[in-house]
PDB file of C-alpha atoms in Angstrom:
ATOM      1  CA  UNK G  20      19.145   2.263   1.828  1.00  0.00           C
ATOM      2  CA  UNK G  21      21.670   2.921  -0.918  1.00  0.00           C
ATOM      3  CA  UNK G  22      20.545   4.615  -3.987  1.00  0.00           C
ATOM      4  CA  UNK G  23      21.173   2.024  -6.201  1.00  0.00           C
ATOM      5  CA  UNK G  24      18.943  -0.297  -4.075  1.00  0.00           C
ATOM      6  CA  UNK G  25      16.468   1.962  -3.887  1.00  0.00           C
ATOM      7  CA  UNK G  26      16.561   2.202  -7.934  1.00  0.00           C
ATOM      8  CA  UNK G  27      16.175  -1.865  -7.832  1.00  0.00           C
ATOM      9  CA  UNK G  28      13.031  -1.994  -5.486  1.00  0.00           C
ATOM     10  CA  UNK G  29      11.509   0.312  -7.999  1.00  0.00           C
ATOM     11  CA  UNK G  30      11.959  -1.713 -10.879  1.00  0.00           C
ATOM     12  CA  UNK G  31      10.867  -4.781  -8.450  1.00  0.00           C
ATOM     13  CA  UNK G  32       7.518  -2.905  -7.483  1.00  0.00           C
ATOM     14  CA  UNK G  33       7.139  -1.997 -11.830  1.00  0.00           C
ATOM     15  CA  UNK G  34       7.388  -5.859 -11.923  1.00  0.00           C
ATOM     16  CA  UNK G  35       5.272  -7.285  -9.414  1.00  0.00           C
ATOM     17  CA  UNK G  36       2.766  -4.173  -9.192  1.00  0.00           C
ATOM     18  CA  UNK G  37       2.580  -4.149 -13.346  1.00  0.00           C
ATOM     19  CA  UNK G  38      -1.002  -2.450 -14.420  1.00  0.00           C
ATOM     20  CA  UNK G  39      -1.525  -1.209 -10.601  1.00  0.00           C
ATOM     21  CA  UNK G  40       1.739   0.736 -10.236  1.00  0.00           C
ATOM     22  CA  UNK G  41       2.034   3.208  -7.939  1.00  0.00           C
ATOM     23  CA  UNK G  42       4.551   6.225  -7.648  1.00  0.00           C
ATOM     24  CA  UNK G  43       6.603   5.183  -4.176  1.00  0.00           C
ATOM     25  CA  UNK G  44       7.041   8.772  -3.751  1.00  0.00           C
ATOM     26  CA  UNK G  45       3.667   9.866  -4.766  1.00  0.00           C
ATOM     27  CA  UNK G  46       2.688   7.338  -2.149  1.00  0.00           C
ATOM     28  CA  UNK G  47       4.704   7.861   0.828  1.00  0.00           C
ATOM     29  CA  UNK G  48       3.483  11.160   0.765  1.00  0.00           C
ATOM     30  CA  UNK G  49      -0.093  10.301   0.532  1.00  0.00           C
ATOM     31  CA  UNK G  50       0.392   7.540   3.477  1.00  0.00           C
ATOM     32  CA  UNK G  51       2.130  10.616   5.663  1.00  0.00           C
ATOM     33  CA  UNK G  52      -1.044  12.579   5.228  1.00  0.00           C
ATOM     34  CA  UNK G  53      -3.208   9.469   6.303  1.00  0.00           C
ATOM     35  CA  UNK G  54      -1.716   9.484   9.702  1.00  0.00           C
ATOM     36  CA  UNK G  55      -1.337  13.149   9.824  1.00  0.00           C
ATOM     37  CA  UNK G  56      -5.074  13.760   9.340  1.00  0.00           C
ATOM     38  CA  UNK G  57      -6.458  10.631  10.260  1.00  0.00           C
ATOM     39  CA  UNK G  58     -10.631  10.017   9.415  1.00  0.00           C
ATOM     40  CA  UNK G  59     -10.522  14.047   8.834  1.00  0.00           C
ATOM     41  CA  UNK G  60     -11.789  15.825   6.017  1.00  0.00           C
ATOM     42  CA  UNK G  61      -7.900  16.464   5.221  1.00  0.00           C
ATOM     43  CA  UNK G  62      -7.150  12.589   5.375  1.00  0.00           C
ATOM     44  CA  UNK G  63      -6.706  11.383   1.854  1.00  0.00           C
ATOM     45  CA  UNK G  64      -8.733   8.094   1.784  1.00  0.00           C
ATOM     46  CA  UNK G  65     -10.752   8.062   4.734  1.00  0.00           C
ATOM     47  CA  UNK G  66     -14.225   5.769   5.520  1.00  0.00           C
ATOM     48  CA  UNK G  67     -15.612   8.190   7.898  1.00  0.00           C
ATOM     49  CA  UNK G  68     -16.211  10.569   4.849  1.00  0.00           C
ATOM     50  CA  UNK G  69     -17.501   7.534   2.155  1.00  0.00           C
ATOM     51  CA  UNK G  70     -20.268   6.187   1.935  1.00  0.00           C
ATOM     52  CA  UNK G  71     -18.805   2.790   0.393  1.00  0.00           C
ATOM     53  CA  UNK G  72     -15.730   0.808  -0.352  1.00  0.00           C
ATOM     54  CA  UNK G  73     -15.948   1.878  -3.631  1.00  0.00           C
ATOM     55  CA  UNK G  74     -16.464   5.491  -3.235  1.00  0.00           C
ATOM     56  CA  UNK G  75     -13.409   4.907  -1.223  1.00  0.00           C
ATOM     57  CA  UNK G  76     -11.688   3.900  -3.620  1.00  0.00           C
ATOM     58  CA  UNK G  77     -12.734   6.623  -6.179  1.00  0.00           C
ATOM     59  CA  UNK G  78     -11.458   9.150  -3.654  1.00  0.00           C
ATOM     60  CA  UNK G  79      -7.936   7.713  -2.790  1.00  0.00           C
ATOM     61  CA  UNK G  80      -8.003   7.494  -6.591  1.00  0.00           C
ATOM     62  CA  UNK G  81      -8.229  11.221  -6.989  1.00  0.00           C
ATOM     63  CA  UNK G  82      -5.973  12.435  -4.187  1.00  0.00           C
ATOM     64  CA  UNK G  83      -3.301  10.037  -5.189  1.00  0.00           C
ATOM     65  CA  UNK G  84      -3.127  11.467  -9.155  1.00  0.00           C
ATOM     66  CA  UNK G  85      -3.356  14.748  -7.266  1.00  0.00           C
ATOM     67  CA  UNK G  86      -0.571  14.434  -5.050  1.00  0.00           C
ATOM     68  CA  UNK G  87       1.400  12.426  -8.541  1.00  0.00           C
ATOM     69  CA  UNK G  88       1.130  15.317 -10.573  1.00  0.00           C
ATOM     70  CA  UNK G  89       1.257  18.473  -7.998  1.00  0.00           C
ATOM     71  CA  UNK G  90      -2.000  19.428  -8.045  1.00  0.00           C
ATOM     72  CA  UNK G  91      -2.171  19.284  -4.008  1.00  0.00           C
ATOM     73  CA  UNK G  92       0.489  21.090  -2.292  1.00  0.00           C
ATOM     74  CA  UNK G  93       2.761  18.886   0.356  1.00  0.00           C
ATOM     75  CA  UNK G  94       4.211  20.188   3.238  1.00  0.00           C
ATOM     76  CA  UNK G  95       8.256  20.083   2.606  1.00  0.00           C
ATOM     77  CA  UNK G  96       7.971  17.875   6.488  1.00  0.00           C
ATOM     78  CA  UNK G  97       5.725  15.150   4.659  1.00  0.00           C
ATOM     79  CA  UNK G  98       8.625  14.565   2.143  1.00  0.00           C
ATOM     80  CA  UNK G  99      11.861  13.925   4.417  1.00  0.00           C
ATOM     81  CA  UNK G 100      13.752  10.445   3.460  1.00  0.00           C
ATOM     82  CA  UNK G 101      11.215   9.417   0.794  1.00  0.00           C
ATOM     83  CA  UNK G 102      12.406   7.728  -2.022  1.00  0.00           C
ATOM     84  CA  UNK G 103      12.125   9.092  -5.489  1.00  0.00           C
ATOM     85  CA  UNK G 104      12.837   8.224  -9.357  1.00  0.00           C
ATOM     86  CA  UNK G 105      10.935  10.709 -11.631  1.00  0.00           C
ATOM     87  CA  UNK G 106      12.374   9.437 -14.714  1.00  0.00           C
ATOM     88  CA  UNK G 107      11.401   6.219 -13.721  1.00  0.00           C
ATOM     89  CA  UNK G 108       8.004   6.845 -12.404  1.00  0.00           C
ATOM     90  CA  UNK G 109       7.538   8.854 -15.618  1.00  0.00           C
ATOM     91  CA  UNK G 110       8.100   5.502 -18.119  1.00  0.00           C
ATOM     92  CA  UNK G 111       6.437   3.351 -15.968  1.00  0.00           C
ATOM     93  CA  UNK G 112       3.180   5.912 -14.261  1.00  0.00           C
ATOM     94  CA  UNK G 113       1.529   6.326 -17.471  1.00  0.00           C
ATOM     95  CA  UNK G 114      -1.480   4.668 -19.860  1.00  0.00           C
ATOM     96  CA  UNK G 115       1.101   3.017 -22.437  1.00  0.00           C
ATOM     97  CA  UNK G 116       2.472   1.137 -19.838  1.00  0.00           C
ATOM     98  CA  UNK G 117      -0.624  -0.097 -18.401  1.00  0.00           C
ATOM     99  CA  UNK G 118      -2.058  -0.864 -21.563  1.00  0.00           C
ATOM    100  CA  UNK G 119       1.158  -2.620 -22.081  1.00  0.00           C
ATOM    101  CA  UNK G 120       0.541  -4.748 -18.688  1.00  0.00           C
ATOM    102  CA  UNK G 121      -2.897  -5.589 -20.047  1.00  0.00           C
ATOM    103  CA  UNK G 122      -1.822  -7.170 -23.296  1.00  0.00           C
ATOM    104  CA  UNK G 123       0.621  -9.119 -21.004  1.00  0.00           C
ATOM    105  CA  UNK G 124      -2.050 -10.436 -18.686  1.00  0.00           C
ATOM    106  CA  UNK G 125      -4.432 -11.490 -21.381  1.00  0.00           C
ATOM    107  CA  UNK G 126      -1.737 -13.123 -23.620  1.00  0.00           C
ATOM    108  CA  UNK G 127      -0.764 -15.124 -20.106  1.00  0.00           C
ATOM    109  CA  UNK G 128      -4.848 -15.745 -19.397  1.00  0.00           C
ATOM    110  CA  UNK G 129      -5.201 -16.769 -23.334  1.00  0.00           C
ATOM    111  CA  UNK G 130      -2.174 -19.591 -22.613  1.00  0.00           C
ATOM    112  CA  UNK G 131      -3.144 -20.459 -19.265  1.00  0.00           C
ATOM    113  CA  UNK G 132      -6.749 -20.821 -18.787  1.00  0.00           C
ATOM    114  CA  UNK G 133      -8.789 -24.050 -19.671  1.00  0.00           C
ATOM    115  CA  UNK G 134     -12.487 -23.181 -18.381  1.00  0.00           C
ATOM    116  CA  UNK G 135     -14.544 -19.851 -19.414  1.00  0.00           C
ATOM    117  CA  UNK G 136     -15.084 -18.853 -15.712  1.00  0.00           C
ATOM    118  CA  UNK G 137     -11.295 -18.406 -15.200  1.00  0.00           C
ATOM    119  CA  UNK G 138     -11.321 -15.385 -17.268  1.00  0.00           C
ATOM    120  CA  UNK G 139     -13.103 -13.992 -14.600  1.00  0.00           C
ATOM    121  CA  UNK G 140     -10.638 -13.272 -12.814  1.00  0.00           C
ATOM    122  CA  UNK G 141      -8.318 -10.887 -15.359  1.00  0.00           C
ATOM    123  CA  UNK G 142     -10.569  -7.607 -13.926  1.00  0.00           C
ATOM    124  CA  UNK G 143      -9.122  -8.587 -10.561  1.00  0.00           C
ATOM    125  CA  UNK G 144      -5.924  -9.240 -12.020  1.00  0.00           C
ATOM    126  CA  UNK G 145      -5.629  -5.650 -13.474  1.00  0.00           C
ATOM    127  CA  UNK G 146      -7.075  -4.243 -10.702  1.00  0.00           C
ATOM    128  CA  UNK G 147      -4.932  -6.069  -7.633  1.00  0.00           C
ATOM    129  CA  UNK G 148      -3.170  -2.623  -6.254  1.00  0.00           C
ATOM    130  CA  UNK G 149      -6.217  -1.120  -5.792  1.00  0.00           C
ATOM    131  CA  UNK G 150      -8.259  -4.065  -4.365  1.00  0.00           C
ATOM    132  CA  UNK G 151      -5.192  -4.434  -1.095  1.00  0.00           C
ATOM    133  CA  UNK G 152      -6.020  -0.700  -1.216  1.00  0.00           C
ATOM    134  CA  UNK G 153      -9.634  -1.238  -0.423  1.00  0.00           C
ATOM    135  CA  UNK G 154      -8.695  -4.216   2.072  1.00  0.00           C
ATOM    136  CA  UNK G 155      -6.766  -1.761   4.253  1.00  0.00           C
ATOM    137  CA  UNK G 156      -7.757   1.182   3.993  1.00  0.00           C
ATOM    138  CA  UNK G 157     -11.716   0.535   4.157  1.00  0.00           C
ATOM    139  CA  UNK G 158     -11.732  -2.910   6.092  1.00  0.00           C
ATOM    140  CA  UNK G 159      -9.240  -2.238   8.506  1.00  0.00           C
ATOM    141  CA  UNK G 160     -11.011   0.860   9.341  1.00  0.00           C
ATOM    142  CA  UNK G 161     -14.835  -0.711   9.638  1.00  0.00           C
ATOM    143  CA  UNK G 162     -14.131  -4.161  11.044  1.00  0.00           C
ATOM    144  CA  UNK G 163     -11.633  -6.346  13.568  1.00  0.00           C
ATOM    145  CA  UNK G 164     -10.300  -5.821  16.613  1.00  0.00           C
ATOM    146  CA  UNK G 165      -8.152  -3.299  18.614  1.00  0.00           C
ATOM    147  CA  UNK G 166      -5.416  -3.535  20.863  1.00  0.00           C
ATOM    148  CA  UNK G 167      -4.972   0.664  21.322  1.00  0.00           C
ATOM    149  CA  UNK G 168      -7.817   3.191  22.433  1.00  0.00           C
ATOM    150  CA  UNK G 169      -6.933   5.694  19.310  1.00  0.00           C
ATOM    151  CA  UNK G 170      -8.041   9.141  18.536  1.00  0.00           C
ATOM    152  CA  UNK G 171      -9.322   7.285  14.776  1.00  0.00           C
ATOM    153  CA  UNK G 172     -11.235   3.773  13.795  1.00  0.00           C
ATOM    154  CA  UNK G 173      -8.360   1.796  12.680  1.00  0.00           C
ATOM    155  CA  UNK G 174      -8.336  -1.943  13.715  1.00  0.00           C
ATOM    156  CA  UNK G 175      -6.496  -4.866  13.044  1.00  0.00           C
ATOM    157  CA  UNK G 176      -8.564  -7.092  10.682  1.00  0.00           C
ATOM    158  CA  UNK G 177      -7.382 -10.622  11.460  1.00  0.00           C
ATOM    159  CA  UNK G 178      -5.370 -12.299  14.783  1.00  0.00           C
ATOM    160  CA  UNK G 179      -2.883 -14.061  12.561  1.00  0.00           C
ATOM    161  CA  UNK G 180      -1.924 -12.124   9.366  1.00  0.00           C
ATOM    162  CA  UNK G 181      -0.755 -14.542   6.536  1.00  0.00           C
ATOM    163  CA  UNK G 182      -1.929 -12.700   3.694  1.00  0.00           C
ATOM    164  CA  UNK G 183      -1.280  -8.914   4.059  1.00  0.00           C
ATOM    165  CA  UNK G 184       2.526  -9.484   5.713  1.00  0.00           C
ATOM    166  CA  UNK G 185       1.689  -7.335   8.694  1.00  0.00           C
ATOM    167  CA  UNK G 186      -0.520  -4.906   6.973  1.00  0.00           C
ATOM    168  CA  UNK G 187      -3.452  -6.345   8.744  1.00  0.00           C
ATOM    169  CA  UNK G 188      -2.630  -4.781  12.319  1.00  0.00           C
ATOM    170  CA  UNK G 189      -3.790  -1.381  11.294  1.00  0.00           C
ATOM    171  CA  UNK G 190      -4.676  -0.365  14.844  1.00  0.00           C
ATOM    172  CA  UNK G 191      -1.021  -1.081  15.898  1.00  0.00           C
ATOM    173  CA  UNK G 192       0.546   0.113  13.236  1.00  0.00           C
ATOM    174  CA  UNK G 193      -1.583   3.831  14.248  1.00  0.00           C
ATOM    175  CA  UNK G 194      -0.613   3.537  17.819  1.00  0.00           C
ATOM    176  CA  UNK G 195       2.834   3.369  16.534  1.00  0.00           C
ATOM    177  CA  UNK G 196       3.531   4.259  12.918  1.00  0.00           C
ATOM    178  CA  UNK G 197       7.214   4.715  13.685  1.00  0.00           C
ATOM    179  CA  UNK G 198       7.845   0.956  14.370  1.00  0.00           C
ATOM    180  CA  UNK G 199       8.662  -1.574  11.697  1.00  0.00           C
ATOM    181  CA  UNK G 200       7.369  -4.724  13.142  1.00  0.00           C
ATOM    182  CA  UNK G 201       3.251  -4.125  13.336  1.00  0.00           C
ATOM    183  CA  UNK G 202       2.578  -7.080  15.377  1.00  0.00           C
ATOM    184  CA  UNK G 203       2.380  -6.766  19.204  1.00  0.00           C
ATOM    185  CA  UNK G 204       0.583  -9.655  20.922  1.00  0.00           C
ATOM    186  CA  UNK G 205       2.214 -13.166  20.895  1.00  0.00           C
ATOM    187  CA  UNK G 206      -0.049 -14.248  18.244  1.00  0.00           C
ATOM    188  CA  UNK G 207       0.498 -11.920  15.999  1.00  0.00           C
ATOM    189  CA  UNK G 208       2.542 -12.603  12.830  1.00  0.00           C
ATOM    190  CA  UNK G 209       4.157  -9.628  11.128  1.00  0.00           C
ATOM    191  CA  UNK G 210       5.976 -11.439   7.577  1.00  0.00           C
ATOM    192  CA  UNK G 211       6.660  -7.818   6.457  1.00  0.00           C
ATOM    193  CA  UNK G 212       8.698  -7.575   9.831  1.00  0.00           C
ATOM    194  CA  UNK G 213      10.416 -10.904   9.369  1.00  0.00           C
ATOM    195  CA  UNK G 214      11.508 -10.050   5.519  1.00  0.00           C
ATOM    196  CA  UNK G 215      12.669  -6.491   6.991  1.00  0.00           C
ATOM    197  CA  UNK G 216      15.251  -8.330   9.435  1.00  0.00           C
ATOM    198  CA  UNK G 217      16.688 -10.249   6.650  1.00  0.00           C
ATOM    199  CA  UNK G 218      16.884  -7.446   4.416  1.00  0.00           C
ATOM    200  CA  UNK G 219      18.629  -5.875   7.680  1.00  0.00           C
ATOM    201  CA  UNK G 220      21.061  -8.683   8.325  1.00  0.00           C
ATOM    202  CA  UNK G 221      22.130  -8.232   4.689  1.00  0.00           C
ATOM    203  CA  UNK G 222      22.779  -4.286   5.068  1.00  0.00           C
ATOM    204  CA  UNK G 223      20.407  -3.328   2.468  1.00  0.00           C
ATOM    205  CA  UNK G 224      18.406  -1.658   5.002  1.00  0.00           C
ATOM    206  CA  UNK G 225      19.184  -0.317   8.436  1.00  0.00           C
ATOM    207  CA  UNK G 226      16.232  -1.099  10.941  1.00  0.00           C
ATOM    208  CA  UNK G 227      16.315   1.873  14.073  1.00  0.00           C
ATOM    209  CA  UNK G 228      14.624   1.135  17.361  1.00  0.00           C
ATOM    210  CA  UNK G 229      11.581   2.819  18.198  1.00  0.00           C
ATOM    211  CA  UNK G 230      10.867   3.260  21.930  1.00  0.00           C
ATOM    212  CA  UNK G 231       7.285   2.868  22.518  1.00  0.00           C
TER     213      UNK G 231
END
C-alpha cells in the first residue's frame, strides 16, 4: 500500500472509529503479541487470565495505552511493515478529540431520537471499538466452534459471519494468521476477504498467497 493510501485509511478509521479510535500502529503491534503469546501471561488481552468480559476489557485497555505511549518495550520483529502516522495519531489519540466525538454524537442523538429509551443507546455508541473488542477477543475465545486442533482456545463464533466481515472465524484465522481470507469451509463467508479483492483489483493493495 502506497503511503498516501495508507494516510487516507487513517483518516477513514478517525471517521468511522470517532470516540473509539485506535492507534493502527499501536494496534498492529498489540495484535502481533496476541498470536505470539497466545492465552499466556505475555498475551495482551487474554480470557484464560480474566475472570470476565469486562476485566477483559480493562486489561486490553491497559496494555494497549502501554504499548501507545512506550511504556512496554516491542520487539523491533513485532513492528516490520506496520503502518504508522504519529502526527496523526497524536491529533486524533487524545481526550479533546474524544470529547469532541461526544458532543457530535449527542448533538446527532438530540436531532434524531423521538422516544426516551433511544438515548440508551449513546453509551454503546461511544463505546462501539471496545464492545467488537470484547466480541472477539472474549467470545471468540469462550464459545463456537473449531475447525483446527490449536495450541490456544480460539473458535469461530458463528457458521456464517455477516456482522464481523470475517472476524468471526477466530480459530481459522489462528491456524493461519498469515492468510487474508479467514473463511475455510464452503459455508463460510469472509466480507473482509471479499472487500480485500476489490481493494486488490484496484491496486491499492497487493494480496500475496499464503501456502497453507
Amino acid at each position: 500500500m502506497s503511503r498516501a493510501w495508507e494516510k487516507f485509511f487513517y483518516i477513514c478509521c478517525f471517521i468511522t472509529q470517532g470516540s473509539s479510535y485506535i492507534s493502527a500502529t499501536s494496534y498492529g503491534l498489540m495484535h502481533r503479541l496476541h498470536h505470539a503469546h497466545t492465552d499466556t501471561e505475555k498475551d495482551p488481552h487474554s480470557p484464560s487470565y480474566t475472570d470476565n468480559m469486562f476485566a477483559l476489557l480493562w486489561q486490553t485497555r491497559n496494555n494497549y495505552n502501554s504499548i501507545f505511549l512506550g511504556r512496554i518495550k516491542v520487539d523491533d520483529k513485532y513492528k516490520k511493515d506496520l503502518p504508522e502516522w504519529a502526527a496523526f495519531d497524536k491529533m486524533a489519540h487524545n481526550w479533546i478529540a474524544r470529547l469532541a466525538w461526544g458532543a457530535f454524537y449527542i448533538g446527532i442523538y438530540a436531532l434524531l431520537v423521538t422516544q426516551w429509551w433511544m438515548w440508551l443507546f449513546l453509551p454503546i455508541t461511544f463505546a462501539m471499538g471496545a464492545l467488537q473488542g470484547i466480541a472477539v477477543n472474549w467470545w471468540a475465545h469462550k464459545f463456537g466452534y473449531r475447525n483446527y486442533t490449536v495450541n490456544n482456545t480460539s473458535r469461530n463464533i458463528m457458521p456464517v459471519d455477516l456482522i464481523f466481515w470475517g472476524e468471526a472465524y477466530h480459530n481459522n484465522h489462528h491456524k493461519n494468521p498469515g492468510r487474508a481470507n479467514n473463511a475455510v469451509k464452503w459455508f463460510e463467508i469472509d466480507a473482509g476477504y471479499g472487500l480485500m479483492i476489490l481493494m486488490h483489483k484496484m491496486r491499492i493493495i497487493k494480496l500475496k498467497p499464503v501456502n497453507i
